[in-house]
Short mmCIF file of C-alpha atoms and ligand atoms in Angstrom, two decimals:
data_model
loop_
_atom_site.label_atom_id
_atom_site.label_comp_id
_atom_site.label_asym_id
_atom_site.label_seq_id
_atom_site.Cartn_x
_atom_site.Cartn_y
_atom_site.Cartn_z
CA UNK A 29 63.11 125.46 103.96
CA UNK A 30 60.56 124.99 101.11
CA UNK A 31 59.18 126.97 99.63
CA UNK A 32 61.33 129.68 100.51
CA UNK A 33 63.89 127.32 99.42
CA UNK A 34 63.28 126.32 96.00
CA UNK A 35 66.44 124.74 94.48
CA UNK A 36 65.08 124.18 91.18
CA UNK A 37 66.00 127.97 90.48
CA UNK A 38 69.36 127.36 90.20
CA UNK A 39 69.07 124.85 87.07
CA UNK A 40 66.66 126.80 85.19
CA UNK A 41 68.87 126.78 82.10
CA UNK A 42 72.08 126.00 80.72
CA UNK A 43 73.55 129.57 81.16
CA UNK A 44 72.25 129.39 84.92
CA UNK A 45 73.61 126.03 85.32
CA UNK A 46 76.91 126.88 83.93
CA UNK A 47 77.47 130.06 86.58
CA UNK A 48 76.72 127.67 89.31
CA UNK A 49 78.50 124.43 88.58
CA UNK A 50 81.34 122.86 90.71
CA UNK A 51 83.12 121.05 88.36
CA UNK A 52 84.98 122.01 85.67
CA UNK A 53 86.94 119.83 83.01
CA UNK A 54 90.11 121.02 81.21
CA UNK A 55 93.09 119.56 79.02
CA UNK A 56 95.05 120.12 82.49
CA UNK A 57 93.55 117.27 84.02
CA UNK A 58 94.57 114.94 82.31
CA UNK A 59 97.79 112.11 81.47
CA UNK A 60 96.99 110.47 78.29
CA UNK A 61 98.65 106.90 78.22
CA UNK A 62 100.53 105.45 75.20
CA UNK A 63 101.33 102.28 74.10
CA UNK A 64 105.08 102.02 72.08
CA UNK A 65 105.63 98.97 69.64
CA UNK A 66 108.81 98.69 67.81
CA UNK A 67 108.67 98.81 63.88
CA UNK A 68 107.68 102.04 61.05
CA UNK A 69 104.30 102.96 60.78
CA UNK A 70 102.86 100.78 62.81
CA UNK A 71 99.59 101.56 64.33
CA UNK A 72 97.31 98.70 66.05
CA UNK A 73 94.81 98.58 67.53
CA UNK A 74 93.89 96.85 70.66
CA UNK A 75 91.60 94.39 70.21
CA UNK A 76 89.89 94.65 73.92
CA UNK A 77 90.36 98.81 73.75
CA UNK A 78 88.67 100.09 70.24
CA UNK A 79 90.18 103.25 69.39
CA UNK A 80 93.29 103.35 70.67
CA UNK A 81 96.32 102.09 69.28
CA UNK A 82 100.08 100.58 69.47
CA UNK A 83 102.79 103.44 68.13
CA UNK A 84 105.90 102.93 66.61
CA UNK A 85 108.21 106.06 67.35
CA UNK A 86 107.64 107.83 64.09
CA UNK A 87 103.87 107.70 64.74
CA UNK A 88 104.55 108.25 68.47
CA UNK A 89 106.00 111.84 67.24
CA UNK A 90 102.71 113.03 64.98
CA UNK A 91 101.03 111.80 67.86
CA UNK A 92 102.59 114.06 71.12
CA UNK A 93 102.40 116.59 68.71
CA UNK A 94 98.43 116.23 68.27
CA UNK A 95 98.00 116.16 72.19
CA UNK A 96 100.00 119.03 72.68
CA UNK A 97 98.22 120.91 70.31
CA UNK A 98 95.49 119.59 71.84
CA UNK A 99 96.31 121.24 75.13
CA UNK A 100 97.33 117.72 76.79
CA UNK A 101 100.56 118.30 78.45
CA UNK A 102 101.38 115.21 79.68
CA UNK A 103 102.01 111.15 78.49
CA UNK A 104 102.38 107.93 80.41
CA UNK A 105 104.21 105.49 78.48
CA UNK A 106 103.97 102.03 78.39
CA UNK A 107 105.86 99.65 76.36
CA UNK A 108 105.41 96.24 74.13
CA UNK A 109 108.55 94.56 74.11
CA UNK A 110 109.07 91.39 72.13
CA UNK A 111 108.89 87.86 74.00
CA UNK A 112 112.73 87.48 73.31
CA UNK A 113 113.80 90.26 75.20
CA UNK A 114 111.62 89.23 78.23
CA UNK A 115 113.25 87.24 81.20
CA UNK A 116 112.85 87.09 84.97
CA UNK A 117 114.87 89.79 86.11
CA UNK A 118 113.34 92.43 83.30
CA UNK A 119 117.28 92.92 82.29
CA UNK A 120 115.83 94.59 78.64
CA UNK A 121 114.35 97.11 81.35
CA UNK A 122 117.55 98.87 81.99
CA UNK A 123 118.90 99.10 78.35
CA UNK A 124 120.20 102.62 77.64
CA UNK A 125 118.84 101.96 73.85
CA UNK A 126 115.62 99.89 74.62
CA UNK A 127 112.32 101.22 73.38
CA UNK A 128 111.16 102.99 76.58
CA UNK A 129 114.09 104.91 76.81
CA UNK A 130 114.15 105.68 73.38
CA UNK A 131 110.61 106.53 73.58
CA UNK A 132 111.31 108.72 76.00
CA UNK A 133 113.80 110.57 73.90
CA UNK A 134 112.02 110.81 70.82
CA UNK A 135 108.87 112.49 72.44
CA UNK A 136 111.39 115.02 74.15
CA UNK A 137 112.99 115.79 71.10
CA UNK A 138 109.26 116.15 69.58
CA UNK A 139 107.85 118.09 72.19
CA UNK A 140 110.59 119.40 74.88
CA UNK A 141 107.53 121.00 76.97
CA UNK A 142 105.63 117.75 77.23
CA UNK A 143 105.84 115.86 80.83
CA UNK A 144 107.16 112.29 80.50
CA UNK A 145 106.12 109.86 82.88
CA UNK A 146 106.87 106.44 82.55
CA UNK A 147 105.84 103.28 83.96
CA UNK A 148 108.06 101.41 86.31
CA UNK A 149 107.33 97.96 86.99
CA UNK A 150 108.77 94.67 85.43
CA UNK A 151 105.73 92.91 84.32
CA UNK A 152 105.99 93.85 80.60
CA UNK A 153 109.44 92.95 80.60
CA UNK A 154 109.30 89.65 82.47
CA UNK A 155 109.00 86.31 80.87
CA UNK A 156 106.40 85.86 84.02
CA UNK A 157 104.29 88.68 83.35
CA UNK A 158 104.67 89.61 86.99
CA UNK A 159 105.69 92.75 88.24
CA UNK A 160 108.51 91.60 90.40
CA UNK A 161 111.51 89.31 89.98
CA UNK A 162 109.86 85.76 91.26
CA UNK A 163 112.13 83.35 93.22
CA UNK A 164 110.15 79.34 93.93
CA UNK A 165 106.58 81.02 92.85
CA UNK A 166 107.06 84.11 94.75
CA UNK A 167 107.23 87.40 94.00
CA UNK A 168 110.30 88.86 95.74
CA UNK A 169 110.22 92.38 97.16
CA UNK A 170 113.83 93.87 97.62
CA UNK A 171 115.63 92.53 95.16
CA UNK A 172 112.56 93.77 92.86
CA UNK A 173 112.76 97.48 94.25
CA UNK A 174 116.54 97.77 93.25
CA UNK A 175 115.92 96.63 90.31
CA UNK A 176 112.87 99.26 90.17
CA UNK A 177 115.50 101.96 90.80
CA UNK A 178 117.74 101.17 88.43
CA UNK A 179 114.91 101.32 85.77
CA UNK A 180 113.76 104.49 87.12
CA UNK A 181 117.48 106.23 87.38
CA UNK A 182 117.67 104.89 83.02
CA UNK A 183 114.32 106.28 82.58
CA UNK A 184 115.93 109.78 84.81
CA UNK A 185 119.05 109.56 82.33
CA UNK A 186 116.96 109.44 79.14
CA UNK A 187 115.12 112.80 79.84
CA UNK A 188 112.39 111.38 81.79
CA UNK A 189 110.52 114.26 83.68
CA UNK A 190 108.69 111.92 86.35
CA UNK A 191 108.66 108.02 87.42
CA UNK A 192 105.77 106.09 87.94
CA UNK A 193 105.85 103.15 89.81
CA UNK A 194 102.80 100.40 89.41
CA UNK A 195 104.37 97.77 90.50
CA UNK A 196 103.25 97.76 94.20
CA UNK A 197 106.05 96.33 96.02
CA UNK A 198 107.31 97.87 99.57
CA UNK A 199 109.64 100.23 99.91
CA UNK A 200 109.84 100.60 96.34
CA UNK A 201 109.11 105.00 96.51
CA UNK A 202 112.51 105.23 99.08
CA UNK A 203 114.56 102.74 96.68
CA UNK A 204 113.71 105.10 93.56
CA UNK A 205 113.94 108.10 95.36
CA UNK A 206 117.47 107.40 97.07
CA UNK A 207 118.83 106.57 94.14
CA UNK A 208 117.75 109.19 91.97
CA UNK A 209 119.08 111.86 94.90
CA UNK A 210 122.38 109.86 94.53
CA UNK A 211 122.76 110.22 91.00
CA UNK A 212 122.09 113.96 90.93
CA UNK A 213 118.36 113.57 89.87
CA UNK A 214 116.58 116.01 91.91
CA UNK A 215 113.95 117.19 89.41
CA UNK A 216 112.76 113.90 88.39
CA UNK A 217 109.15 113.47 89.99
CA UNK A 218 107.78 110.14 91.59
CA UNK A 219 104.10 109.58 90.39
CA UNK A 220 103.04 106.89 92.38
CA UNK A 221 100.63 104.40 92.42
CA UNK A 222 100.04 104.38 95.80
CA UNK A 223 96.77 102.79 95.97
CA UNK A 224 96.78 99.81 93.57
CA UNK A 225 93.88 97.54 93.82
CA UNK A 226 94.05 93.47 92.37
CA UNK A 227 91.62 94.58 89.93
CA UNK A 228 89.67 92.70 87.18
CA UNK A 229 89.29 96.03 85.23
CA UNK A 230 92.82 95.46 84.18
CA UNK A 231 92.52 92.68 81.62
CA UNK A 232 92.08 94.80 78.22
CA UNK A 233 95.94 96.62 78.99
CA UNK A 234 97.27 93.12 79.57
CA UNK A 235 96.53 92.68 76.04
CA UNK A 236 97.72 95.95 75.22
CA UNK A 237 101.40 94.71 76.05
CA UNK A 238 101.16 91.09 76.09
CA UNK A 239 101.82 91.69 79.72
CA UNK A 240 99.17 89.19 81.68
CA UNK A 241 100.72 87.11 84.95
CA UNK A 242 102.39 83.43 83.21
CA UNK A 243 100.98 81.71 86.73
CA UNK A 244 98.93 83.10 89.61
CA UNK A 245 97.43 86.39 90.20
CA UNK A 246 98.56 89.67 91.60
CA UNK A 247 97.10 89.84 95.14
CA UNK A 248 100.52 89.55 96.95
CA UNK A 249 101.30 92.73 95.77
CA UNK A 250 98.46 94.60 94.79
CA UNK A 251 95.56 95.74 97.29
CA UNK A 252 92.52 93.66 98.42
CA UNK A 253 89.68 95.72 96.71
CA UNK A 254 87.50 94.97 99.79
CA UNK A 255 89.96 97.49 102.02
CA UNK A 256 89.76 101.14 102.51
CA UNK A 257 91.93 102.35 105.77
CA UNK A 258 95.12 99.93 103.98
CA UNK A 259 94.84 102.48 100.68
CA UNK A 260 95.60 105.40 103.65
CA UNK A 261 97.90 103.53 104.80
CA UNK A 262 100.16 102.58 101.96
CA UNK A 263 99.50 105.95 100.23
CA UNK A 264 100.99 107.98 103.48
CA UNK A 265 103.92 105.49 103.30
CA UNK A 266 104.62 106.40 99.55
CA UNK A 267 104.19 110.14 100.69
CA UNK A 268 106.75 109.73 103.55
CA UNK A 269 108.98 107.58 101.22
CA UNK A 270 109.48 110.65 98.97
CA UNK A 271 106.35 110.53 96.31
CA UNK A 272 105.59 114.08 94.51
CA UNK A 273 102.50 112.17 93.16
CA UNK A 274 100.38 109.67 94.69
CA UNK A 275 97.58 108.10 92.63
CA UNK A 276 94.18 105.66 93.44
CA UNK A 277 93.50 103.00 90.55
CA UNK A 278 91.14 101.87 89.04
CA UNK A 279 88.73 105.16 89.01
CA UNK A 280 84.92 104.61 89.40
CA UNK A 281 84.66 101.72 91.68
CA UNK A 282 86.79 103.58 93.95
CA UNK A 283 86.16 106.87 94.22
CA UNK A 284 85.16 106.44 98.38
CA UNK A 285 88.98 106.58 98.69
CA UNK A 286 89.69 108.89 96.01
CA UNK A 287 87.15 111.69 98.20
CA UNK A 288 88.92 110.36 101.43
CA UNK A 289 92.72 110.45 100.51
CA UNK A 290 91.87 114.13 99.36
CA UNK A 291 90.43 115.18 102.32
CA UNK A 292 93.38 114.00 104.29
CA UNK A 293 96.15 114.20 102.12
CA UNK A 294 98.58 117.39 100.99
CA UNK A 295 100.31 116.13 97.51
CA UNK A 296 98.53 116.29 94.38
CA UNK A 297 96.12 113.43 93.75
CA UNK A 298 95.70 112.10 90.30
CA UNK A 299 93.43 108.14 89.44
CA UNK A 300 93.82 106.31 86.66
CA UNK A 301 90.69 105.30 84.80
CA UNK A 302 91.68 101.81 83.59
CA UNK A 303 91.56 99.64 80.50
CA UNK A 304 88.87 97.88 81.62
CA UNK A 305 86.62 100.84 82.63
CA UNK A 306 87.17 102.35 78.79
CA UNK A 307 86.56 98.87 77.37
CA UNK A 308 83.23 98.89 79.43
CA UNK A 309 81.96 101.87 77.95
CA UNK A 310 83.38 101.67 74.33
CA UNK A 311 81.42 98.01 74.21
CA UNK A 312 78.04 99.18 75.64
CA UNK A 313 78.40 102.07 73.01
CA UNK A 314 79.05 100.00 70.23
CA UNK A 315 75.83 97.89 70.92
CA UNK A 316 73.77 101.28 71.42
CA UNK A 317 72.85 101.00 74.97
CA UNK A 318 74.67 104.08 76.40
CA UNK A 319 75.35 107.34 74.94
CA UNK A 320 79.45 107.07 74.53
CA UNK A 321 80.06 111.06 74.56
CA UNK A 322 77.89 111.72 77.61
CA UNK A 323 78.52 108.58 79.67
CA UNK A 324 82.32 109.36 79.06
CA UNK A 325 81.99 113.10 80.27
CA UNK A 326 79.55 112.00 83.44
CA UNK A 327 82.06 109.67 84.41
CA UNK A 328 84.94 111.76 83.80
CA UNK A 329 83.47 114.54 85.67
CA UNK A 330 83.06 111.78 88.57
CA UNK A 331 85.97 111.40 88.82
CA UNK A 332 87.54 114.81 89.26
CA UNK A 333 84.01 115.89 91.11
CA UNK A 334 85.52 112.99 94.34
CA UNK A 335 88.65 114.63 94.46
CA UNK A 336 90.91 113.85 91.66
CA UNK A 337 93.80 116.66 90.45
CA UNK A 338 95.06 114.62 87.74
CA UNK A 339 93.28 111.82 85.59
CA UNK A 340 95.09 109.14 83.50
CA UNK A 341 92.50 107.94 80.91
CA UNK A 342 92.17 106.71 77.27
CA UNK A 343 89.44 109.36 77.07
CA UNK A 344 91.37 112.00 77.31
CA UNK A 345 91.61 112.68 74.01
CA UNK A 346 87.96 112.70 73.33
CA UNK A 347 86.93 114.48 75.94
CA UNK A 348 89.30 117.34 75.29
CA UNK A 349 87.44 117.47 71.58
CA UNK A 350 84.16 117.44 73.59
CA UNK A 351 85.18 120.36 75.97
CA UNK A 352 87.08 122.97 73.85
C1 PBG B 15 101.38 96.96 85.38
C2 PBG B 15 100.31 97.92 85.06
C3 PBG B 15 98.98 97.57 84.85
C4 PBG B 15 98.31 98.73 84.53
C5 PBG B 15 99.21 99.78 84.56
N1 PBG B 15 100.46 99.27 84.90
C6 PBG B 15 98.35 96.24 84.86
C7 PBG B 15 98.57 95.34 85.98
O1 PBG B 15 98.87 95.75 87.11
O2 PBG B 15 98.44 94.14 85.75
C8 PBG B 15 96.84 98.75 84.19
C9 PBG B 15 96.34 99.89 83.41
C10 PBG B 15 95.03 99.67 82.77
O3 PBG B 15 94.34 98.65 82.95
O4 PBG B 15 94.64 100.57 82.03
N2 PBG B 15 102.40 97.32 86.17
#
């Protein structure tokens, strides 16, 4: 009780601060995500995200290299793939020689030490933009998740060290899983996005890839952003199904279930801090109203602070600059 209890002693000064804080930031919290193109020295950038950029492969290499000097120690890799390759069943998905799986190789080869995780879903493959295979306006579930297996199991065969699913549909953690026990794949990982909200904060990546839905949205698939106890739910399911990883996205607007799903959950957690939460930040900088560096470390912080073990962000980069 005041005064005896004076809790202003404690943040006296940075040195006192610093010996009593909770959270701590480090290169090992973090997935940095990366956008392949096909071409030579290409590097774009995306329009809606400033600062970050679409890699060929020989960029992609000077680029894992960076981040693991950098201390980052793992990717998430997304692809662009060329309207002519897309169609409804995301066949170009499960090409031995397509640009994810040669991705995938090329980083290896770069970097043997770096994790690989790639995305699993159809919707930058399909000439729909959806994540599923869509039959009269619908998108269909099971046929979907063995196609979702198959495209993890090529990802598995090109050196892939773990899967991540974002696609949403059910069943789709036991479909990869099964398969990739079948085929011998017992140290590829399952990072999944368990807890997927229909999010607005998405639009800047659909950009990124070229990737947004040809007709309708994604709420048949992805969560309700008004629910909480159905992100416990379908995140226990993915656990039970055979996920290593399990994962709440977007970040900041839900970190209520980030702090819950960590108090009642034993796998590692890690959030994504979307497109749409960097493109937030990056514009209000860019006019002056916020402080990029220290809005981008308070929020970071946030979202380790509610429970987070890994974070997938854009920032990663420049936070890891900030930090070390
Ligand atoms: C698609 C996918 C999306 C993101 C990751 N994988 C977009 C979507 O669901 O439409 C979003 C990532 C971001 O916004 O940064 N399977």
């Amino acid at each position: 009780m005041f005064p005896n209890r004076r809790n202003r002693r404690l943040r006296v000064n940075e040195a006192l601060r610093s010996l009593v804080r909770e959270t701590w930031l480090t290169p090992n919290d973090f997935i940095v995500p990366l956008f392949v193109v096909d071409g030579e020295n290409v590097k774009e950038e995306i329009a809606s995200m400033p600062g970050y950029y679409r890699l060929s492969l020989d960029l992609l290499k000077q680029e894992v290299k960076e981040l693991w000097g950098m201390g980052l120690k793992s990717v998430l890799v997304f692809v662009k793939v060329p309207d002519n390759l897309k169609d409804n069943l995301g066949t170009e998905a499960l090409n031995a020689n397509g640009l994810m799986q040669t991705a995938i190789k090329t980083i290896k080869d770069t970097v043997p030490g770096m994790i690989v995780m790639t995305d699993v879903a159809l919707d930058p493959y399909s000439s729909y933009g959806h994540d599923g295979i869509v039959k009269d306006g619908k998108i269909i579930n099971d046929e979907t998740n063995k196609v979702l297996a198959e495209m993890s199991l090529s990802h598995a065969m090109a050196g892939a060290d773990f899967v991540a699913p974002s696609d949403m549909m059910d069943g789709r953690i036991l479909a990869i899983r099964s398969l990739l026990e079948k085929e011998g794949f017992y140290d590829t990982g399952i990072m999944s996005y368990s807890a997927k909200y229909a999010s607005a904060f998405y639009g800047p990546f659909r950009d990124a890839l070229d990737s947004a839905p040809g007709f309708g949205d994604k709420k048949t698939y992805q969560m309700d952003p008004s629910n909480r106890l159905e992100a416990i739910k379908e995140t226990i399911m993915d656990i039970e199904e055979g996920a290593d990883i399990v994962m709440v996205k977007p970040g900041l607007c839900y970190l209520d279930i980030v702090r819950e799903l960590k108090n009642s959950i034993n796998v590692p957690l890690a959030v994504y801090q979307v497109s749409g939460e960097y493109a937030m930040l990056k514009a209000a900088a860019e006019k002056g109203w916020l402080d990029h560096d220290a809005v981008m470390l308070e929020q970071v912080t946030a979202l380790k602070r509610a429970g987070s073990d890994l974070i997938a962000s854009y920032f990663a980069k420049d936070v890891v600059k900030l930090i070390s």
